[in-house]
Tab-separated table of C-alpha atoms and ligand atoms in Angstrom:
chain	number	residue	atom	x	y	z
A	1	UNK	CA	-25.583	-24.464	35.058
A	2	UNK	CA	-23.002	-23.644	37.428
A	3	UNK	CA	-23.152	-26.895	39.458
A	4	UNK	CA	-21.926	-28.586	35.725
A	5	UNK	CA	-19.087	-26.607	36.140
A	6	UNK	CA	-18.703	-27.092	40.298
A	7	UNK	CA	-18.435	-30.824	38.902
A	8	UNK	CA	-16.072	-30.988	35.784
A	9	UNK	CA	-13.276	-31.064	37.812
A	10	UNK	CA	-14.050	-34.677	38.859
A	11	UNK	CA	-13.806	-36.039	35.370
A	12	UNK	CA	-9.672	-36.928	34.759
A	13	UNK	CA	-8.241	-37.721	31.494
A	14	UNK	CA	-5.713	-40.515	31.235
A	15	UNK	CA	-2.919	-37.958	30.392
A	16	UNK	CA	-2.858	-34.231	30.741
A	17	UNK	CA	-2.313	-31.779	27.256
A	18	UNK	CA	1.168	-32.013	28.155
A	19	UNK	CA	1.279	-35.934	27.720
A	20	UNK	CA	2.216	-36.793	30.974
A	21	UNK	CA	-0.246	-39.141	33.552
A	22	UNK	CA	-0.695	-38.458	36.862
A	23	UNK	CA	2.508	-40.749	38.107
A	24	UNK	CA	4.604	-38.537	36.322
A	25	UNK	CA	3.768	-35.984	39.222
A	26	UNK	CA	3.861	-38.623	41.663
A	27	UNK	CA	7.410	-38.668	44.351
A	28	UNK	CA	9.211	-41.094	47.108
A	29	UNK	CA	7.397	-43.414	49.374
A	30	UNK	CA	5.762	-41.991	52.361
A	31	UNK	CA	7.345	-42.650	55.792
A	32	UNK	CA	4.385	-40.989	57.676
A	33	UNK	CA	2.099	-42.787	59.660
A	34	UNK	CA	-0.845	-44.444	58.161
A	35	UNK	CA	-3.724	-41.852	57.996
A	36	UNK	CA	-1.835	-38.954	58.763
A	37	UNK	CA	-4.080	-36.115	57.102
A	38	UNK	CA	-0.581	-34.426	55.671
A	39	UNK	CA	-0.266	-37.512	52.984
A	40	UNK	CA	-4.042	-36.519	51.786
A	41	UNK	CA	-2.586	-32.860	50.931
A	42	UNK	CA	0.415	-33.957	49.208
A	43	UNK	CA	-2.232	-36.359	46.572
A	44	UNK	CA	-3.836	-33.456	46.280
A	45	UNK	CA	-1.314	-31.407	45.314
A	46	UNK	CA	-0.410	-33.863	42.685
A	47	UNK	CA	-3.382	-33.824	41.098
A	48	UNK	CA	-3.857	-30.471	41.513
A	49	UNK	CA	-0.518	-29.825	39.136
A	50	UNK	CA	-1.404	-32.687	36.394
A	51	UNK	CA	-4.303	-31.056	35.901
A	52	UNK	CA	-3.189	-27.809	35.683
A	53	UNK	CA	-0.769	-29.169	33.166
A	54	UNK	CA	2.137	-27.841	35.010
A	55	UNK	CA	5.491	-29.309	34.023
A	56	UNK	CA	7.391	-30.687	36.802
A	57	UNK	CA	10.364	-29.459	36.272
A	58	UNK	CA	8.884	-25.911	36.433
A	59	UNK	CA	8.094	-26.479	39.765
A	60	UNK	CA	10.420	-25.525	42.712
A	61	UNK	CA	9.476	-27.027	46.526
A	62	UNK	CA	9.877	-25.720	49.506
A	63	UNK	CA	9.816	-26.927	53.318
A	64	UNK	CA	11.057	-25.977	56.883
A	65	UNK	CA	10.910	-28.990	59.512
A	66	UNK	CA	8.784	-31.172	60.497
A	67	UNK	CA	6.192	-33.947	59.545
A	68	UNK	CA	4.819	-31.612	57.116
A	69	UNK	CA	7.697	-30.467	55.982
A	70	UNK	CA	8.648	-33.685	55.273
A	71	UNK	CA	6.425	-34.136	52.172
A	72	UNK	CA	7.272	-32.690	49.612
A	73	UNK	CA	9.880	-35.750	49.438
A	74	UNK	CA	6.524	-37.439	48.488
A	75	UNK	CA	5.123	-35.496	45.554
A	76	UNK	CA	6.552	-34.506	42.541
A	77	UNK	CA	10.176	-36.254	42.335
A	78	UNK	CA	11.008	-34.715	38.950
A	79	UNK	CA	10.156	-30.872	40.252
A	80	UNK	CA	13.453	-28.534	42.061
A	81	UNK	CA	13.457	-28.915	45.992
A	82	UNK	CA	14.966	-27.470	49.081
A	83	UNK	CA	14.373	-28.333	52.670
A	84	UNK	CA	15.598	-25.502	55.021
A	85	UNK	CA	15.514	-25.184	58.296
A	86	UNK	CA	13.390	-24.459	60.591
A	87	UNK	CA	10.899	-22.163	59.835
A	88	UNK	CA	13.263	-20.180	57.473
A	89	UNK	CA	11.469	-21.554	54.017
A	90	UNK	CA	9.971	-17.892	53.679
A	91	UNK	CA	14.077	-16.273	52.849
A	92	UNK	CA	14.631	-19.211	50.793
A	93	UNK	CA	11.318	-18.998	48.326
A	94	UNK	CA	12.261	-15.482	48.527
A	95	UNK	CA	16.006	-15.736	46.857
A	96	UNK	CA	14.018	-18.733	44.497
A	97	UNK	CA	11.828	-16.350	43.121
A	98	UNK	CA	14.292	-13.327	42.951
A	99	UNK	CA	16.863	-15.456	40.727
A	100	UNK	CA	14.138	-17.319	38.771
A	101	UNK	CA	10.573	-15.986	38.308
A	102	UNK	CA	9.377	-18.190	35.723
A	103	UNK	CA	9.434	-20.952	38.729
A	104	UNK	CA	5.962	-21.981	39.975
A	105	UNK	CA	6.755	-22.099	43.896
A	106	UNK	CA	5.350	-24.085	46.468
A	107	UNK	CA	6.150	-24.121	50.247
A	108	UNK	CA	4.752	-26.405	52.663
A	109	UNK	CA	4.886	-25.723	56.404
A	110	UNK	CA	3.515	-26.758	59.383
A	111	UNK	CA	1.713	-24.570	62.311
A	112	UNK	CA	4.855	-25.118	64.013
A	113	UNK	CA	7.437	-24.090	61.432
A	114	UNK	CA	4.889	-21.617	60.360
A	115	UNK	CA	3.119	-19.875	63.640
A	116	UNK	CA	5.942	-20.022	66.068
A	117	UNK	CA	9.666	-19.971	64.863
A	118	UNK	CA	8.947	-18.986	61.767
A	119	UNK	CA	6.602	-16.483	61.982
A	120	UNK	CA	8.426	-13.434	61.356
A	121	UNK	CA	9.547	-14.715	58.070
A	122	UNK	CA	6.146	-15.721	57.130
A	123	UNK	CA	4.890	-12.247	57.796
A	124	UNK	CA	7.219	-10.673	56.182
A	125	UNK	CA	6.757	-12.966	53.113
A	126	UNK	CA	3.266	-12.281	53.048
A	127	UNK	CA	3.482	-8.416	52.897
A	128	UNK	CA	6.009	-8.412	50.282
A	129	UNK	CA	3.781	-11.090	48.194
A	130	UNK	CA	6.132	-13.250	47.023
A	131	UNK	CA	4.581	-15.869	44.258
A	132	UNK	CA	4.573	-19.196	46.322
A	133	UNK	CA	1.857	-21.112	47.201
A	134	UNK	CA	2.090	-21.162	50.969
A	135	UNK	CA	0.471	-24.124	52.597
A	136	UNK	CA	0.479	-24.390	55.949
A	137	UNK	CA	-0.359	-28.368	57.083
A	138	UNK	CA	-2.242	-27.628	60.538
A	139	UNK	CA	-2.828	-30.054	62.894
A	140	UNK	CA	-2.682	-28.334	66.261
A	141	UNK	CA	0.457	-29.892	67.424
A	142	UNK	CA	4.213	-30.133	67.092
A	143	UNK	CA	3.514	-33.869	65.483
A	144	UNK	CA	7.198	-34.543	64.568
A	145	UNK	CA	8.444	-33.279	68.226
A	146	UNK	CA	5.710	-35.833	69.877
A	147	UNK	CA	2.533	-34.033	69.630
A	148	UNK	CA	3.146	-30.518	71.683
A	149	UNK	CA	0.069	-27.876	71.114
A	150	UNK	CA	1.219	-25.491	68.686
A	151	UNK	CA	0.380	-21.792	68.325
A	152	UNK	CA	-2.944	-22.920	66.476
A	153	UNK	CA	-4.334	-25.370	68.727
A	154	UNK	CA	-7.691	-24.093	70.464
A	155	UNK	CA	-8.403	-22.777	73.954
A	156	UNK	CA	-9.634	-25.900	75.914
A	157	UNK	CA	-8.526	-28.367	73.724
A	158	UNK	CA	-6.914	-31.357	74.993
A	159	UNK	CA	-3.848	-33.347	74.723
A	160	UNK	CA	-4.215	-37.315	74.732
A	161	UNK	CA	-2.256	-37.085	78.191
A	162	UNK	CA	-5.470	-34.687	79.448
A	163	UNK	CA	-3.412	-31.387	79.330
A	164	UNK	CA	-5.648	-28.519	78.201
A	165	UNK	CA	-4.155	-25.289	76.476
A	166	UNK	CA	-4.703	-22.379	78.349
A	167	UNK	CA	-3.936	-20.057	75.595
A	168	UNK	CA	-5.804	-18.739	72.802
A	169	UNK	CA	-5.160	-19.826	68.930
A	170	UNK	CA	-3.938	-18.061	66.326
A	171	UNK	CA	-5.657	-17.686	63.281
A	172	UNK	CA	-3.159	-17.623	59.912
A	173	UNK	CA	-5.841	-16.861	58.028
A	174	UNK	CA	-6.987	-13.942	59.972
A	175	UNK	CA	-3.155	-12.592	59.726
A	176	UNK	CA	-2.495	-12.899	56.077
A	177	UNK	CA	-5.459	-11.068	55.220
A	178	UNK	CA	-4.164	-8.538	57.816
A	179	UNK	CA	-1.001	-8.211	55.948
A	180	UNK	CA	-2.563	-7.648	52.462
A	181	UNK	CA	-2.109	-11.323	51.142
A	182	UNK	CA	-4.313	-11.523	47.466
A	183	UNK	CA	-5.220	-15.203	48.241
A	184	UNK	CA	-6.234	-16.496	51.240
A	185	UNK	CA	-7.817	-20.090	51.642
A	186	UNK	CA	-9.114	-23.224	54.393
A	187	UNK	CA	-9.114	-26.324	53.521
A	188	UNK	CA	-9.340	-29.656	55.097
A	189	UNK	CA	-7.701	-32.815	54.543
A	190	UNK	CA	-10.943	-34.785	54.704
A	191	UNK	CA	-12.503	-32.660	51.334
A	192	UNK	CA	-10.086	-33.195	47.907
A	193	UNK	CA	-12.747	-32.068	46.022
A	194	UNK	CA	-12.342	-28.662	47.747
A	195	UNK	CA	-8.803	-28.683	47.948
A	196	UNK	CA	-7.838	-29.556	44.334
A	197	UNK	CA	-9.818	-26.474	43.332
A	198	UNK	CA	-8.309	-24.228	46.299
A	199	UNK	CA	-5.053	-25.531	44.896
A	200	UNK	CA	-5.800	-24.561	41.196
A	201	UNK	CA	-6.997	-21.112	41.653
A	202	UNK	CA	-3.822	-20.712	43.473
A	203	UNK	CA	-1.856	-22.006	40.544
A	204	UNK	CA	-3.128	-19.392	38.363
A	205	UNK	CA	-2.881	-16.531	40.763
A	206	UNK	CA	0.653	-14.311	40.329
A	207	UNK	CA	1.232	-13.482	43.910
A	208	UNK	CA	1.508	-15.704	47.228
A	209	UNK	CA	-1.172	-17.911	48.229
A	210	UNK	CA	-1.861	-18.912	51.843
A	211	UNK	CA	-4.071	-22.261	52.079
A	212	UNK	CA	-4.553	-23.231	55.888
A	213	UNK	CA	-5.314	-26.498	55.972
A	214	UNK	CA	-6.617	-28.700	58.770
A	215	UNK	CA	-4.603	-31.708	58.493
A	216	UNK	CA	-5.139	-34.266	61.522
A	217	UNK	CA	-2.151	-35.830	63.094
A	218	UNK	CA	-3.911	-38.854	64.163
A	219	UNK	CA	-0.694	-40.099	66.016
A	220	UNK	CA	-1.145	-36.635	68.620
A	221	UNK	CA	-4.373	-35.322	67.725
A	222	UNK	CA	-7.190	-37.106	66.791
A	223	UNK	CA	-9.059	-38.055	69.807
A	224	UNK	CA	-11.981	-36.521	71.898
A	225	UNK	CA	-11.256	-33.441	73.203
A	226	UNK	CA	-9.411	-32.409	69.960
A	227	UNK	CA	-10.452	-29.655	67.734
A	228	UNK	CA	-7.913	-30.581	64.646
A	229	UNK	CA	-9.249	-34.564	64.032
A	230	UNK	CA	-11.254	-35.570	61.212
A	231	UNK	CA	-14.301	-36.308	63.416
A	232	UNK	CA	-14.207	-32.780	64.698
A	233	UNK	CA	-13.783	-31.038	61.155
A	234	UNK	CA	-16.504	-33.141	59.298
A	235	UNK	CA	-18.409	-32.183	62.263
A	236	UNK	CA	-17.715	-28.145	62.383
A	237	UNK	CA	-16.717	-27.414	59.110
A	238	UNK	CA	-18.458	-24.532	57.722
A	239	UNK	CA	-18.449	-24.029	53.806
A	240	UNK	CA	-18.471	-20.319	52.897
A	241	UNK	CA	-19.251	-21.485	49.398
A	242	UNK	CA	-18.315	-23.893	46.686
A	243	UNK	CA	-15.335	-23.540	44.565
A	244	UNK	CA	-15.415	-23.961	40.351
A	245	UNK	CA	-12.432	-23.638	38.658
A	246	UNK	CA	-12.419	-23.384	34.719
A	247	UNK	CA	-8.397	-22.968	33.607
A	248	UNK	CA	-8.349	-20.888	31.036
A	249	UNK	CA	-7.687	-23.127	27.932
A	250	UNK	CA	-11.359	-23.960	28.507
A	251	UNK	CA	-13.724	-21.889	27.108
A	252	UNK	CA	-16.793	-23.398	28.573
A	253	UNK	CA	-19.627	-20.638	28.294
A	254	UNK	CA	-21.012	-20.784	32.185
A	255	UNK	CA	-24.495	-20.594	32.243
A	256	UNK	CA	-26.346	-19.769	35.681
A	257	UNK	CA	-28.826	-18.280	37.661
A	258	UNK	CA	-27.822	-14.569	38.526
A	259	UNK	CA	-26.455	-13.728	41.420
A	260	UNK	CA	-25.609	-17.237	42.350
A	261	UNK	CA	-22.378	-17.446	41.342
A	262	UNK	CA	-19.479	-14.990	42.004
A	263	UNK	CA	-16.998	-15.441	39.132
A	264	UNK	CA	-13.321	-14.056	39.544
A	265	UNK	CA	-11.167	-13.826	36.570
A	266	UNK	CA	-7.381	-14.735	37.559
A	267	UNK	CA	-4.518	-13.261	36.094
A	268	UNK	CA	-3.728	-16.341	33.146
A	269	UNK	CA	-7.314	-15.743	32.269
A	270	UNK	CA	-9.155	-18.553	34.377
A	271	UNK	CA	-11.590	-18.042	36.170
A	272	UNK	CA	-12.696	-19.376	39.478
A	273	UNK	CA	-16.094	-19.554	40.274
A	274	UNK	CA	-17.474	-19.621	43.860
A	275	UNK	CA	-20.772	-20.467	44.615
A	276	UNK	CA	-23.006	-18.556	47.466
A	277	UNK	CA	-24.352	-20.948	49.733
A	278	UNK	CA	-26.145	-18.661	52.176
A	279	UNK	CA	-25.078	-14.848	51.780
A	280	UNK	CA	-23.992	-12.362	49.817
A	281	UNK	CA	-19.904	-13.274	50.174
A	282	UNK	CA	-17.254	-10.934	48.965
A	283	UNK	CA	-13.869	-12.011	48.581
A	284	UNK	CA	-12.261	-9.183	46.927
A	285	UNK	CA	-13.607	-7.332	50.914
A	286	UNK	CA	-10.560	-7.672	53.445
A	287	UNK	CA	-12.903	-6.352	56.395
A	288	UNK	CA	-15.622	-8.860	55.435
A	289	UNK	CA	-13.495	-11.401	55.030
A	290	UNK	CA	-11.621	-10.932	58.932
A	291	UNK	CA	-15.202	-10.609	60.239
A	292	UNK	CA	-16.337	-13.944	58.421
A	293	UNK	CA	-13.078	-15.729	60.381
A	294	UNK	CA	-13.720	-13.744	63.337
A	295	UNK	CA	-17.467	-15.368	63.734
A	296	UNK	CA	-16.531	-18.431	62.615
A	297	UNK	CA	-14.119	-19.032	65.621
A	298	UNK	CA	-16.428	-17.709	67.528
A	299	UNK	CA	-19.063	-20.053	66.956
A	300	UNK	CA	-16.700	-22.730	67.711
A	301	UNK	CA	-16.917	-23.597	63.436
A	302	UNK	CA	-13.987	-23.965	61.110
A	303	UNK	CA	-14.804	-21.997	58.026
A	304	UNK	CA	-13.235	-23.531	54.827
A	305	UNK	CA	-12.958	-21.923	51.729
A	306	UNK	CA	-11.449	-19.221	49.365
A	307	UNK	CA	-11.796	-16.553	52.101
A	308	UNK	CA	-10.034	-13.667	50.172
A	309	UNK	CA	-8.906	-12.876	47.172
A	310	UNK	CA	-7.556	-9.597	45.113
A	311	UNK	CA	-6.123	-11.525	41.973
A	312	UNK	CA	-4.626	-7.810	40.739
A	313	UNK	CA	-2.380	-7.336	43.611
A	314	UNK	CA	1.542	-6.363	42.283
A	315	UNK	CA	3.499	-9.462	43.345
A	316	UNK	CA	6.867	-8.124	44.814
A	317	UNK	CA	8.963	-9.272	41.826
A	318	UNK	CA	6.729	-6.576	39.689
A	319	UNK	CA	7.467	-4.098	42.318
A	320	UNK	CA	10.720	-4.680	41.317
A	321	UNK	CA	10.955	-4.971	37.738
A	322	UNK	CA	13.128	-8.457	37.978
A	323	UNK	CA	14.049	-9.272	34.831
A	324	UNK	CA	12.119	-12.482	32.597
A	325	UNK	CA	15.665	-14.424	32.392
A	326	UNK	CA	16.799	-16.609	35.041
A	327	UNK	CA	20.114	-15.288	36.581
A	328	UNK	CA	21.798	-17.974	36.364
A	329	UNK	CA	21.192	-18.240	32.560
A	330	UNK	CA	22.477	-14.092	32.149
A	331	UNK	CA	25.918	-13.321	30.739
A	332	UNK	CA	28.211	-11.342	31.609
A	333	UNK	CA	27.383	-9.119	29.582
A	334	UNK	CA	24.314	-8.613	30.882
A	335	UNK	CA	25.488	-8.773	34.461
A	336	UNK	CA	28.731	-6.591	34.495
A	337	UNK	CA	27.705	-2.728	34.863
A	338	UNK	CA	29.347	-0.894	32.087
A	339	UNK	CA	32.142	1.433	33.453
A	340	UNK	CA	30.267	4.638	32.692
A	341	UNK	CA	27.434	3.059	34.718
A	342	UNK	CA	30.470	2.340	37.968
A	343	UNK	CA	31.614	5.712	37.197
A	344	UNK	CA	28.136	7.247	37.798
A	345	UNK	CA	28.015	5.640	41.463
A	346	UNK	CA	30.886	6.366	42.097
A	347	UNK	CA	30.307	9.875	41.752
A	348	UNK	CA	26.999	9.603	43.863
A	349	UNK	CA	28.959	8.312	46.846
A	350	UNK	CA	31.567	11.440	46.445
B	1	TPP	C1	15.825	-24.630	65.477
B	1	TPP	C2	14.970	-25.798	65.827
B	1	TPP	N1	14.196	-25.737	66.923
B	1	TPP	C3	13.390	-26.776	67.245
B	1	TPP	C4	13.384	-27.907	66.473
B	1	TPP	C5	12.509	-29.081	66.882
B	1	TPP	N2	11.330	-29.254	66.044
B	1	TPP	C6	11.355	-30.069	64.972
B	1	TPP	S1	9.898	-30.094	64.144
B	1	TPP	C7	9.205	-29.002	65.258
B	1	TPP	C8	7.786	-28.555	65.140
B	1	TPP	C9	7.018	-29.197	64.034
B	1	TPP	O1	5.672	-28.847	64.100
B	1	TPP	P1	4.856	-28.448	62.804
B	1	TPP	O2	5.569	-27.410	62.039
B	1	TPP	O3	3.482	-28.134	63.249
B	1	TPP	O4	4.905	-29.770	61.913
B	1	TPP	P2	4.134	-31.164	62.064
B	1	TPP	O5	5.202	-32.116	62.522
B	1	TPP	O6	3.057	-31.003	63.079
B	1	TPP	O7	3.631	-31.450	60.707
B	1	TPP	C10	10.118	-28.631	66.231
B	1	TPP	C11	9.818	-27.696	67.335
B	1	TPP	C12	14.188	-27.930	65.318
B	1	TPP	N3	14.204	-28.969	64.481
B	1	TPP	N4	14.953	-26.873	65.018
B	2	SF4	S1	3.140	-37.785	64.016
B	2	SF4	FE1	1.221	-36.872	63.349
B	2	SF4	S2	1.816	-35.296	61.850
B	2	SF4	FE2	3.561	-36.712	62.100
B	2	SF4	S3	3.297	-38.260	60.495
B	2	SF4	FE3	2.339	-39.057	62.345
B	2	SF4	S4	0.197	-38.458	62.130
B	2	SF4	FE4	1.345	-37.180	60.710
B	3	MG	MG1	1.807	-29.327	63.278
């Protein structure tokens, strides 16, 4: 039945087929305060990679600033990282990729770094596709700058100090499906279970990934009158479905009632299974999925979930035919145009 498969996931070997246990994927000690829903995301993204049997050192890491962009100090020690400024991690995932596409790429932002000074970037990330899985740590507020609302934060809601913001939130969600993204996900902090298998479909998927996750700061935002604290999300989260994932190694024959499941094979071959919990869901539908956010928000719910997804999408560096090697591993040989090559532009710009 599907619901064996739903629960697989739960059951962790000691060591993953690559011989290495879960502390191999594990990085520095966190400095964030105790609770803060940003540490939650970074165990899941360790486990998350161990089980995916990703090595390490195949794994580049991205940040802008802030709390959230503090953490991938705190996962995966023995992967590549950079820390840019802020709200400029889009250009350098971009030049990763470009020089290096056998890199598995992850970026974590915040709704600050990702919604306000950043968001051009982000955008334009997004419509290229550039393979990075894009998580965006969303708490409502500008947690490392003392707990400003952000660009997310809800109409109404409240700071501790009583201020209420005036202006409407933005939904990331809502915009990457706008721009064509092939992945789009929610999450929450509070539900690894959900998480873990948001994170491995986005693994497996060639293109760029953008997993919104609710992630209370419960320094700023985590009292009565928020809508970003835990209380508030176990209370209002709405689950479009459950999420299966079978990598493809497995070859597990899935057995279930039809038209209960919706199975979507990835591009490695896995497949990720979603299971309808009260309608007829389509991922692969852009204009079904904006209307499913749309109601959502409007019923004051936070939908979680793998809202869209179009696993065939061309990723940017197939667009451009970049080649398999690394540059930094090409000759010069392979680098140097040959002079009949030079001579030909030359000749183009007479
Ligand atoms: C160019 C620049 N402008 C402003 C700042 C100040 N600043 C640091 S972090 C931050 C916002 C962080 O918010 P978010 O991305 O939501 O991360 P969180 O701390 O909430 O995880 C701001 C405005 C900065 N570091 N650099
Ligand atoms: S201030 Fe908020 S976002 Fe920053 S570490 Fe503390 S709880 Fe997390
Ligand atoms: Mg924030």
């Amino acid at each position: 039945m599907a619901d064996s498969v739903l629960k697989s996931s739960t059951e962790v070997p000691k060591e993953n087929r690559l011989g290495l246990k879960a502390t191999d994927y594990s990085g520095g000690k966190s400095t964030l305060c105790a609770g803060c829903g940003h540490d939650a995301v970074s165990n899941q993204i360790v486990r998350a990679f161990y089980e995916m049997n990703v090595s390490p050192e195949r794994v580049v890491k991205l940040s802008g600033i802030g709390c959230s962009s503090k953490t991938p100090a705190y996962f995966m020690s023995r992967a590549h990282g950079f820390n840019s400024v802020h709200g400029r991690m889009p250009a350098v995932a971009t030049g990763a990729m470009l020089a290096n596409k056998n890199l598995i790429a992850i970026g974590v932002s915040g709704d600050g770094d990702t919604a306000s000074i950043g968001l051009g970037q982000f955008m334009h990330m997004v419509r290229r596709n550039i393979p990075t899985i894009y998580i965006i740590e969303n708490n409502g507020v500008y947690g490392l700058t003392k707990g400003q609302f952000s660009a997310t934060a809800d109409e109404g809601s409240k700071l501790k100090s009583g201020v209420v913001n005036d202006l409407p939130p933005m939904d990331l969600c809502a915009l990457a499906v706008q721009l064509g993204c092939g992945f789009v996900a929610r999450g929450f902090a509070g539900d690894p279970k959900q998480m873990v298998n948001i994170l491995k479909a986005a693994i497996a998927h060639d293109g760029m990934s953008v997993i919104d996750v609710i992630s209370p700061c419960v320094t700023f935002n985590n009292h009565e009158g928020s809508t970003k604290g835990y209380t508030w999300a176990k209370e209002h989260q709405e689950l479009l479905h459950q999420i299966g994932f079978v990598p493809s190694y497995e070859q597990i024959e899935v057995d279930y009632e039809p038209g209960t499941v919706k199975e979507v094979t990835m591009h490695d071959g896995s497949k990720v299974l979603l299971k309808k919990l009260e309608e007829d869901y389509d991922p692969s539908n852009a204009i079904q999925a904006l209307e499913r956010l749309y109601s959502s928000n409007a019923n004051g719910e936070m939908l979680t979930g793998l809202v869209h997804l179009v696993p065939e999408k061309k990723s940017f560096l197939e667009l451009l035919h970049t080649v398999d090697t690394p540059l930094s591993q090409l000759g010069e040989a392979e680098l140097r145009p040959s002079r009949e090559a030079l001579e030909q532009i030359m000749q183009e710009l007479m």
